[in-house]
């Protein structure tokens, strides 16, 4: 998606440790019109899949997830990272290793909201090693729902998570795919898949 | 807002400890069309205030915040609850006591995104004692931005936070105001303000 690539080049900042900082438009301050364009593009790609639920993970997936859900006229579910006193009853649970926060945490989704009748599109802001997506896919599998695929804003392809999922036959559509980025000179090389 | 009151009566569940569970449409599974109606209503109320930024707090504020930001054609900023490795440089910081999670945490907003040129509408899913709002208001004040007011989905008026803010001259518009709720018989009494 040209619009997102241009925005990354304009406002993204590369930090040490393969961190791409896009918090001026994607995960601290959100450009909702850009997120809406991502929603429209994912509707183009997955519009004929019979999606009944969008699934993402808190916190930074919620923004893009909401905008995508609007285009599919269906609810957004966000997986929660810890068990709070507000969630009762049975939950699907998986474990995720966080690249950003350098820890392992549990994610949960209430069994009330995901069943074998659902067809799910998983959405997230970033795909790097694929840890969050693997946790979400695990939860979709536990529920017996059909996974249509994944819709990602920015895939850091050089970290391998996306291609590993594709090699397992899982459909992954990323709006911007970064093949290389260089912390020293700030250069970013985009690529394509399919 | 009749639509939200009806939805609370239909799908809300009251638990012990004054907890209103609305996670089927507001803070685990999100009904984005309902959130969009809330956005439209807040646009009616604050449309002439020159809002330049919507400010909320992760995680469950992000959904309603995104939908509100769409109507104001401006970015959404969500305050983060812990300092991650992705946030560098100067931040505004405040402390919040969580009713839901029974703990105290810091919230931060990058100084890059909020300045004295901004006019801010604070948005959140719930208002109970007002702890989260007070933290967000503190951050707006630190930035020197103008606070237009607060837009809340559900105010639990019996916990006093909303009226305390109003008595300080802060404009608070809540889409549903709960005067009383009864855990025993499940009854909910709505009210109005102004």
Short mmCIF file of C-alpha atoms in Angstrom, two decimals:
data_model
loop_
_atom_site.label_atom_id
_atom_site.label_comp_id
_atom_site.label_asym_id
_atom_site.label_seq_id
_atom_site.Cartn_x
_atom_site.Cartn_y
_atom_site.Cartn_z
CA UNK A 1 0.00 0.00 0.00
CA UNK A 2 1.78 3.06 -1.35
CA UNK A 3 0.17 5.42 1.17
CA UNK A 4 1.53 3.47 4.15
CA UNK A 5 5.00 2.99 2.64
CA UNK A 6 5.25 6.72 2.02
CA UNK A 7 4.14 7.47 5.55
CA UNK A 8 6.73 5.08 6.99
CA UNK A 9 9.46 6.78 4.94
CA UNK A 10 8.25 10.20 6.03
CA UNK A 11 7.57 9.65 9.74
CA UNK A 12 9.08 6.29 10.74
CA UNK A 13 12.26 6.23 12.80
CA UNK A 14 14.63 3.28 13.01
CA UNK A 15 16.16 2.53 16.40
CA UNK A 16 18.72 -0.04 17.47
CA UNK A 17 17.50 -3.61 17.86
CA UNK A 18 15.40 -3.61 14.67
CA UNK A 19 12.82 -1.30 16.20
CA UNK A 20 10.78 0.78 13.75
CA UNK A 21 9.19 3.63 15.66
CA UNK A 22 5.92 4.69 14.05
CA UNK A 23 4.27 6.10 17.12
CA UNK A 24 3.32 9.36 15.41
CA UNK A 25 0.68 7.58 13.30
CA UNK A 26 0.28 3.90 14.25
CA UNK A 27 0.76 3.05 17.89
CA UNK A 28 0.72 6.01 20.24
CA UNK A 29 -0.80 8.75 18.14
CA UNK A 30 -3.14 7.17 15.59
CA UNK A 31 -3.91 8.61 12.16
CA UNK A 32 -7.43 7.21 11.91
CA UNK A 33 -7.84 8.18 8.25
CA UNK A 34 -4.75 6.12 7.39
CA UNK A 35 -6.12 3.22 9.47
CA UNK A 36 -9.37 3.54 7.56
CA UNK A 37 -7.47 3.19 4.25
CA UNK A 38 -5.93 0.00 5.63
CA UNK A 39 -9.44 -1.20 6.47
CA UNK A 40 -10.58 -0.51 2.90
CA UNK A 41 -7.59 -2.38 1.45
CA UNK A 42 -8.16 -5.42 3.67
CA UNK A 43 -11.82 -5.38 2.66
CA UNK A 44 -10.62 -5.58 -0.97
CA UNK A 45 -8.50 -8.60 -0.13
CA UNK A 46 -10.77 -10.51 2.26
CA UNK A 47 -14.19 -9.16 1.25
CA UNK A 48 -15.39 -12.48 -0.22
CA UNK A 49 -14.30 -14.66 2.72
CA UNK A 50 -17.44 -14.39 4.85
CA UNK A 51 -15.61 -12.80 7.81
CA UNK A 52 -17.76 -12.73 10.97
CA UNK A 53 -15.15 -11.53 13.51
CA UNK A 54 -12.00 -9.43 13.48
CA UNK A 55 -9.52 -10.57 16.14
CA UNK A 56 -6.59 -8.55 17.43
CA UNK A 57 -4.55 -8.10 20.60
CA UNK A 58 -4.40 -5.16 22.98
CA UNK A 59 -3.29 -2.44 22.92
CA UNK A 60 -1.93 -1.18 19.62
CA UNK A 61 -3.91 -3.65 17.50
CA UNK A 62 -7.21 -2.17 18.66
CA UNK A 63 -7.01 0.99 16.53
CA UNK A 64 -6.42 -0.72 13.22
CA UNK A 65 -8.75 -3.55 14.28
CA UNK A 66 -11.65 -1.13 14.83
CA UNK A 67 -11.21 0.51 11.46
CA UNK A 68 -11.04 -2.86 9.71
CA UNK A 69 -14.13 -4.13 11.56
CA UNK A 70 -16.08 -1.13 10.25
CA UNK A 71 -15.50 -2.28 6.67
CA UNK A 72 -16.59 -5.84 7.44
CA UNK A 73 -19.64 -4.80 9.45
CA UNK A 74 -18.69 -7.20 12.19
CA UNK A 75 -17.43 -6.98 15.78
CA UNK A 76 -13.80 -6.60 16.79
CA UNK A 77 -12.51 -8.84 19.58
CA UNK A 78 -9.27 -7.91 21.25
CA UNK A 79 -7.34 -10.55 23.16
CA UNK A 80 -6.44 -9.35 26.65
CA UNK A 81 -2.99 -9.69 28.08
CA UNK A 82 -3.84 -10.50 31.68
CA UNK A 83 -6.80 -11.94 33.49
CA UNK A 84 -8.72 -9.04 35.03
CA UNK A 85 -11.55 -9.21 37.53
CA UNK A 86 -13.97 -8.23 34.74
CA UNK A 87 -13.49 -11.44 32.78
CA UNK A 88 -15.27 -14.43 34.20
CA UNK A 89 -16.05 -17.85 32.91
CA UNK A 90 -14.21 -19.87 30.37
CA UNK A 91 -11.52 -18.34 28.20
CA UNK A 92 -9.24 -19.49 25.41
CA UNK A 93 -5.66 -18.91 26.49
CA UNK A 94 -2.28 -18.82 24.77
CA UNK A 95 1.23 -17.56 25.53
CA UNK A 96 3.08 -14.84 23.64
CA UNK A 97 6.66 -13.69 23.77
CA UNK A 98 6.86 -9.93 23.33
CA UNK A 99 9.58 -8.47 21.11
CA UNK A 100 8.78 -4.94 22.29
CA UNK A 101 8.46 -5.61 26.00
CA UNK A 102 10.94 -8.48 26.23
CA UNK A 103 8.74 -10.77 28.31
CA UNK A 104 6.26 -13.64 28.01
CA UNK A 105 2.61 -13.08 28.80
CA UNK A 106 -0.70 -14.90 28.52
CA UNK A 107 -3.43 -13.73 26.18
CA UNK A 108 -7.07 -14.64 26.69
CA UNK A 109 -10.30 -14.43 24.74
CA UNK A 110 -13.67 -15.18 26.28
CA UNK A 111 -15.30 -18.32 24.86
CA UNK A 112 -18.52 -16.30 24.58
CA UNK A 113 -17.24 -14.39 21.56
CA UNK A 114 -15.53 -16.95 19.33
CA UNK A 115 -17.10 -20.25 18.26
CA UNK A 116 -16.88 -22.81 15.46
CA UNK A 117 -19.52 -20.80 13.57
CA UNK A 118 -17.10 -17.90 13.09
CA UNK A 119 -14.79 -17.01 10.22
CA UNK A 120 -11.97 -14.88 11.58
CA UNK A 121 -9.62 -12.26 10.16
CA UNK A 122 -6.71 -11.62 12.52
CA UNK A 123 -5.43 -8.03 12.40
CA UNK A 124 -2.39 -6.42 13.99
CA UNK A 125 -0.23 -3.34 13.59
CA UNK A 126 3.11 -5.21 13.34
CA UNK A 127 4.35 -8.61 12.26
CA UNK A 128 7.96 -9.37 13.15
CA UNK A 129 8.76 -12.86 14.44
CA UNK A 130 5.07 -13.72 14.47
CA UNK A 131 4.79 -14.40 18.18
CA UNK A 132 1.57 -12.43 18.73
CA UNK A 133 0.00 -13.86 15.57
CA UNK A 134 0.88 -17.41 16.60
CA UNK A 135 -0.86 -16.85 19.92
CA UNK A 136 -3.95 -15.47 18.18
CA UNK A 137 -3.96 -18.33 15.63
CA UNK A 138 -3.71 -20.79 18.53
CA UNK A 139 -6.81 -19.18 20.06
CA UNK A 140 -8.74 -19.34 16.76
CA UNK A 141 -7.83 -23.03 16.48
CA UNK A 142 -8.95 -23.70 20.07
CA UNK A 143 -12.32 -22.13 19.27
CA UNK A 144 -12.86 -24.27 16.19
CA UNK A 145 -13.47 -21.13 14.11
CA UNK A 146 -12.27 -20.89 10.51
CA UNK A 147 -9.23 -18.67 10.02
CA UNK A 148 -9.53 -16.70 6.77
CA UNK A 149 -6.10 -15.16 7.24
CA UNK A 150 -4.14 -12.28 8.73
CA UNK A 151 -4.14 -8.58 7.85
CA UNK A 152 -1.10 -6.65 9.00
CA UNK A 153 -0.16 -3.00 8.76
CA UNK A 154 3.65 -3.34 8.79
CA UNK A 155 5.51 -6.61 8.29
CA UNK A 156 9.22 -6.65 9.11
CA UNK A 157 9.93 -9.48 6.66
CA UNK A 158 13.60 -9.73 7.65
CA UNK A 159 12.49 -11.13 11.01
CA UNK A 160 10.88 -14.07 9.24
CA UNK A 161 7.53 -14.42 11.00
CA UNK A 162 5.35 -13.70 7.98
CA UNK A 163 7.06 -16.10 5.60
CA UNK A 164 7.03 -18.83 8.25
CA UNK A 165 3.25 -18.47 8.49
CA UNK A 166 2.86 -18.40 4.69
CA UNK A 167 4.92 -21.59 4.41
CA UNK A 168 2.36 -23.25 6.70
CA UNK A 169 -0.40 -22.25 4.25
CA UNK A 170 -1.73 -19.35 6.30
CA UNK A 171 -2.76 -16.34 4.24
CA UNK A 172 -0.93 -13.20 5.37
CA UNK A 173 -1.63 -9.84 3.72
CA UNK A 174 0.63 -7.00 4.86
CA UNK A 175 0.03 -3.42 3.83
CA UNK A 176 3.76 -2.62 3.94
CA UNK A 177 6.50 -5.24 3.83
CA UNK A 178 9.96 -4.17 4.96
CA UNK A 179 12.73 -6.36 3.51
CA UNK A 180 15.58 -4.39 5.02
CA UNK A 181 16.10 -1.39 7.22
CA UNK A 182 19.31 0.24 8.26
CA UNK A 183 19.66 1.87 11.65
CA UNK A 184 22.85 3.67 10.54
CA UNK A 185 21.66 5.54 7.46
CA UNK A 186 17.89 5.26 8.06
CA UNK A 187 17.20 3.51 4.74
CA UNK A 188 14.17 1.22 4.33
CA UNK A 189 13.65 -1.27 1.48
CA UNK A 190 10.10 -2.43 0.79
CA UNK A 191 9.11 -5.67 -0.90
CA UNK A 192 6.04 -7.63 -1.99
CA UNK A 193 4.67 -11.16 -1.58
CA UNK A 194 2.32 -13.46 -3.59
CA UNK B 1 -28.12 8.14 24.38
CA UNK B 2 -31.08 5.79 24.16
CA UNK B 3 -29.23 3.28 21.96
CA UNK B 4 -26.48 2.76 24.54
CA UNK B 5 -28.89 2.62 27.52
CA UNK B 6 -30.90 -0.06 25.73
CA UNK B 7 -27.76 -2.02 24.94
CA UNK B 8 -26.62 -1.87 28.57
CA UNK B 9 -30.01 -3.16 29.71
CA UNK B 10 -29.92 -5.93 27.10
CA UNK B 11 -26.31 -7.12 27.36
CA UNK B 12 -24.76 -5.60 30.50
CA UNK B 13 -24.19 -7.79 33.53
CA UNK B 14 -23.78 -6.50 37.07
CA UNK B 15 -21.21 -8.21 39.26
CA UNK B 16 -20.27 -7.74 42.89
CA UNK B 17 -18.15 -4.70 43.73
CA UNK B 18 -20.06 -2.29 41.47
CA UNK B 19 -18.67 -3.89 38.33
CA UNK B 20 -20.77 -3.50 35.19
CA UNK B 21 -19.63 -6.06 32.68
CA UNK B 22 -20.17 -4.85 29.11
CA UNK B 23 -17.48 -6.88 27.45
CA UNK B 24 -19.81 -8.19 24.74
CA UNK B 25 -19.93 -4.75 23.08
CA UNK B 26 -17.61 -2.23 24.76
CA UNK B 27 -14.37 -3.59 26.15
CA UNK B 28 -13.46 -7.06 24.94
CA UNK B 29 -15.71 -7.57 21.96
CA UNK B 30 -16.42 -4.16 20.40
CA UNK B 31 -19.58 -3.24 18.50
CA UNK B 32 -17.96 -0.72 16.19
CA UNK B 33 -21.28 0.54 14.80
CA UNK B 34 -22.37 1.42 18.35
CA UNK B 35 -19.02 3.12 18.97
CA UNK B 36 -19.55 5.07 15.76
CA UNK B 37 -22.93 6.29 17.06
CA UNK B 38 -21.14 7.50 20.19
CA UNK B 39 -18.69 9.32 17.93
CA UNK B 40 -21.54 11.03 16.10
CA UNK B 41 -23.18 12.09 19.37
CA UNK B 42 -19.93 13.54 20.75
CA UNK B 43 -19.45 15.39 17.47
CA UNK B 44 -22.90 16.93 18.06
CA UNK B 45 -21.85 18.07 21.51
CA UNK B 46 -18.25 19.18 20.91
CA UNK B 47 -18.35 19.92 17.17
CA UNK B 48 -17.89 23.69 17.61
CA UNK B 49 -15.00 23.49 20.10
CA UNK B 50 -12.12 23.37 17.59
CA UNK B 51 -10.88 19.97 18.78
CA UNK B 52 -7.42 19.10 17.39
CA UNK B 53 -6.69 15.90 19.37
CA UNK B 54 -8.67 13.11 20.98
CA UNK B 55 -6.91 11.71 24.06
CA UNK B 56 -7.68 8.38 25.71
CA UNK B 57 -5.91 5.66 27.68
CA UNK B 58 -5.05 2.13 26.65
CA UNK B 59 -6.51 -0.38 26.23
CA UNK B 60 -10.31 -0.19 26.27
CA UNK B 61 -10.43 3.55 25.52
CA UNK B 62 -8.79 3.05 22.13
CA UNK B 63 -11.84 1.61 20.38
CA UNK B 64 -14.24 4.39 21.27
CA UNK B 65 -11.42 6.93 20.87
CA UNK B 66 -10.78 5.85 17.26
CA UNK B 67 -14.41 6.12 16.31
CA UNK B 68 -14.70 9.56 17.92
CA UNK B 69 -11.51 10.77 16.19
CA UNK B 70 -13.02 9.84 12.81
CA UNK B 71 -15.84 12.33 13.37
CA UNK B 72 -13.44 15.11 14.37
CA UNK B 73 -10.99 14.43 11.53
CA UNK B 74 -8.11 14.54 13.98
CA UNK B 75 -5.62 12.07 15.47
CA UNK B 76 -6.25 9.90 18.50
CA UNK B 77 -3.53 9.75 21.15
CA UNK B 78 -3.67 6.96 23.69
CA UNK B 79 -1.77 7.32 26.95
CA UNK B 80 0.41 4.28 27.61
CA UNK B 81 0.46 2.53 30.93
CA UNK B 82 4.13 1.64 31.19
CA UNK B 83 7.31 2.93 29.68
CA UNK B 84 8.24 0.62 26.81
CA UNK B 85 11.48 0.54 24.86
CA UNK B 86 9.66 2.12 21.91
CA UNK B 87 9.03 5.42 23.69
CA UNK B 88 12.03 7.67 23.90
CA UNK B 89 12.55 11.29 24.79
CA UNK B 90 10.41 13.47 26.92
CA UNK B 91 7.00 12.38 28.10
CA UNK B 92 4.21 13.83 30.18
CA UNK B 93 3.56 11.48 33.09
CA UNK B 94 0.82 11.03 35.67
CA UNK B 95 -0.31 8.36 38.12
CA UNK B 96 -3.62 6.51 38.03
CA UNK B 97 -5.28 4.21 40.52
CA UNK B 98 -7.14 1.45 38.70
CA UNK B 99 -10.57 0.43 39.96
CA UNK B 100 -10.62 -2.62 37.69
CA UNK B 101 -7.11 -3.86 38.29
CA UNK B 102 -6.75 -2.68 41.89
CA UNK B 103 -3.31 -1.14 41.49
CA UNK B 104 -1.55 2.17 40.79
CA UNK B 105 0.27 2.70 37.50
CA UNK B 106 1.95 5.48 35.57
CA UNK B 107 0.52 6.79 32.32
CA UNK B 108 2.67 8.59 29.77
CA UNK B 109 2.13 10.65 26.63
CA UNK B 110 4.99 11.71 24.37
CA UNK B 111 5.56 15.47 24.38
CA UNK B 112 5.76 15.26 20.56
CA UNK B 113 2.01 14.82 20.26
CA UNK B 114 0.43 17.30 22.67
CA UNK B 115 1.33 21.00 22.84
CA UNK B 116 -0.15 24.32 23.92
CA UNK B 117 -1.53 24.70 20.37
CA UNK B 118 -3.93 21.79 20.89
CA UNK B 119 -7.55 21.68 21.97
CA UNK B 120 -8.25 18.29 23.49
CA UNK B 121 -11.30 16.10 23.94
CA UNK B 122 -10.64 13.31 26.44
CA UNK B 123 -12.56 10.11 25.69
CA UNK B 124 -12.96 6.92 27.68
CA UNK B 125 -15.24 3.92 27.90
CA UNK B 126 -16.00 4.23 31.63
CA UNK B 127 -16.09 6.96 34.26
CA UNK B 128 -16.40 5.74 37.86
CA UNK B 129 -14.30 7.49 40.49
CA UNK B 130 -12.58 9.54 37.79
CA UNK B 131 -9.06 8.29 38.44
CA UNK B 132 -8.15 7.69 34.80
CA UNK B 133 -9.71 11.00 33.73
CA UNK B 134 -7.83 12.89 36.42
CA UNK B 135 -4.57 11.43 35.15
CA UNK B 136 -5.41 12.40 31.56
CA UNK B 137 -6.49 15.91 32.63
CA UNK B 138 -3.21 16.26 34.53
CA UNK B 139 -1.35 15.39 31.30
CA UNK B 140 -3.38 17.91 29.26
CA UNK B 141 -2.58 20.57 31.85
CA UNK B 142 1.14 19.70 31.77
CA UNK B 143 1.13 20.16 27.99
CA UNK B 144 -0.50 23.57 28.17
CA UNK B 145 -3.19 22.42 25.74
CA UNK B 146 -6.79 23.61 26.12
CA UNK B 147 -9.18 20.99 27.51
CA UNK B 148 -12.56 21.22 25.77
CA UNK B 149 -14.02 18.50 27.98
CA UNK B 150 -14.56 14.78 28.39
CA UNK B 151 -16.70 12.36 26.39
CA UNK B 152 -17.57 9.14 28.16
CA UNK B 153 -19.50 6.06 27.06
CA UNK B 154 -20.76 4.89 30.48
CA UNK B 155 -20.66 6.99 33.65
CA UNK B 156 -21.33 5.21 36.93
CA UNK B 157 -22.61 8.37 38.61
CA UNK B 158 -23.03 6.70 42.01
CA UNK B 159 -19.25 6.50 42.27
CA UNK B 160 -19.05 10.29 42.13
CA UNK B 161 -16.17 10.91 39.73
CA UNK B 162 -18.20 12.69 37.05
CA UNK B 163 -19.95 15.13 39.39
CA UNK B 164 -16.67 15.92 41.13
CA UNK B 165 -15.18 16.93 37.77
CA UNK B 166 -18.29 18.96 36.85
CA UNK B 167 -18.11 20.80 40.17
CA UNK B 168 -14.59 21.89 39.17
CA UNK B 169 -16.00 23.39 35.98
CA UNK B 170 -14.87 20.60 33.66
CA UNK B 171 -17.36 19.69 30.96
CA UNK B 172 -18.26 15.99 31.08
CA UNK B 173 -20.66 14.48 28.53
CA UNK B 174 -21.60 10.87 29.19
CA UNK B 175 -23.61 8.82 26.70
CA UNK B 176 -25.20 6.76 29.49
CA UNK B 177 -25.34 7.81 33.13
CA UNK B 178 -26.07 5.13 35.70
CA UNK B 179 -27.51 6.51 38.94
CA UNK B 180 -28.02 3.16 40.58
CA UNK B 181 -27.48 -0.48 39.82
CA UNK B 182 -28.42 -3.47 41.88
CA UNK B 183 -26.30 -6.58 41.85
CA UNK B 184 -29.10 -8.60 43.52
CA UNK B 185 -31.97 -8.03 41.09
CA UNK B 186 -29.97 -6.73 38.11
CA UNK B 187 -31.85 -3.42 37.91
CA UNK B 188 -30.21 -0.31 36.45
CA UNK B 189 -31.48 3.28 36.84
CA UNK B 190 -30.31 5.86 34.30
CA UNK B 191 -30.12 9.62 34.85
CA UNK B 192 -29.15 12.83 33.09
CA UNK B 193 -26.87 15.83 33.78
CA UNK B 194 -26.29 19.41 32.49
#
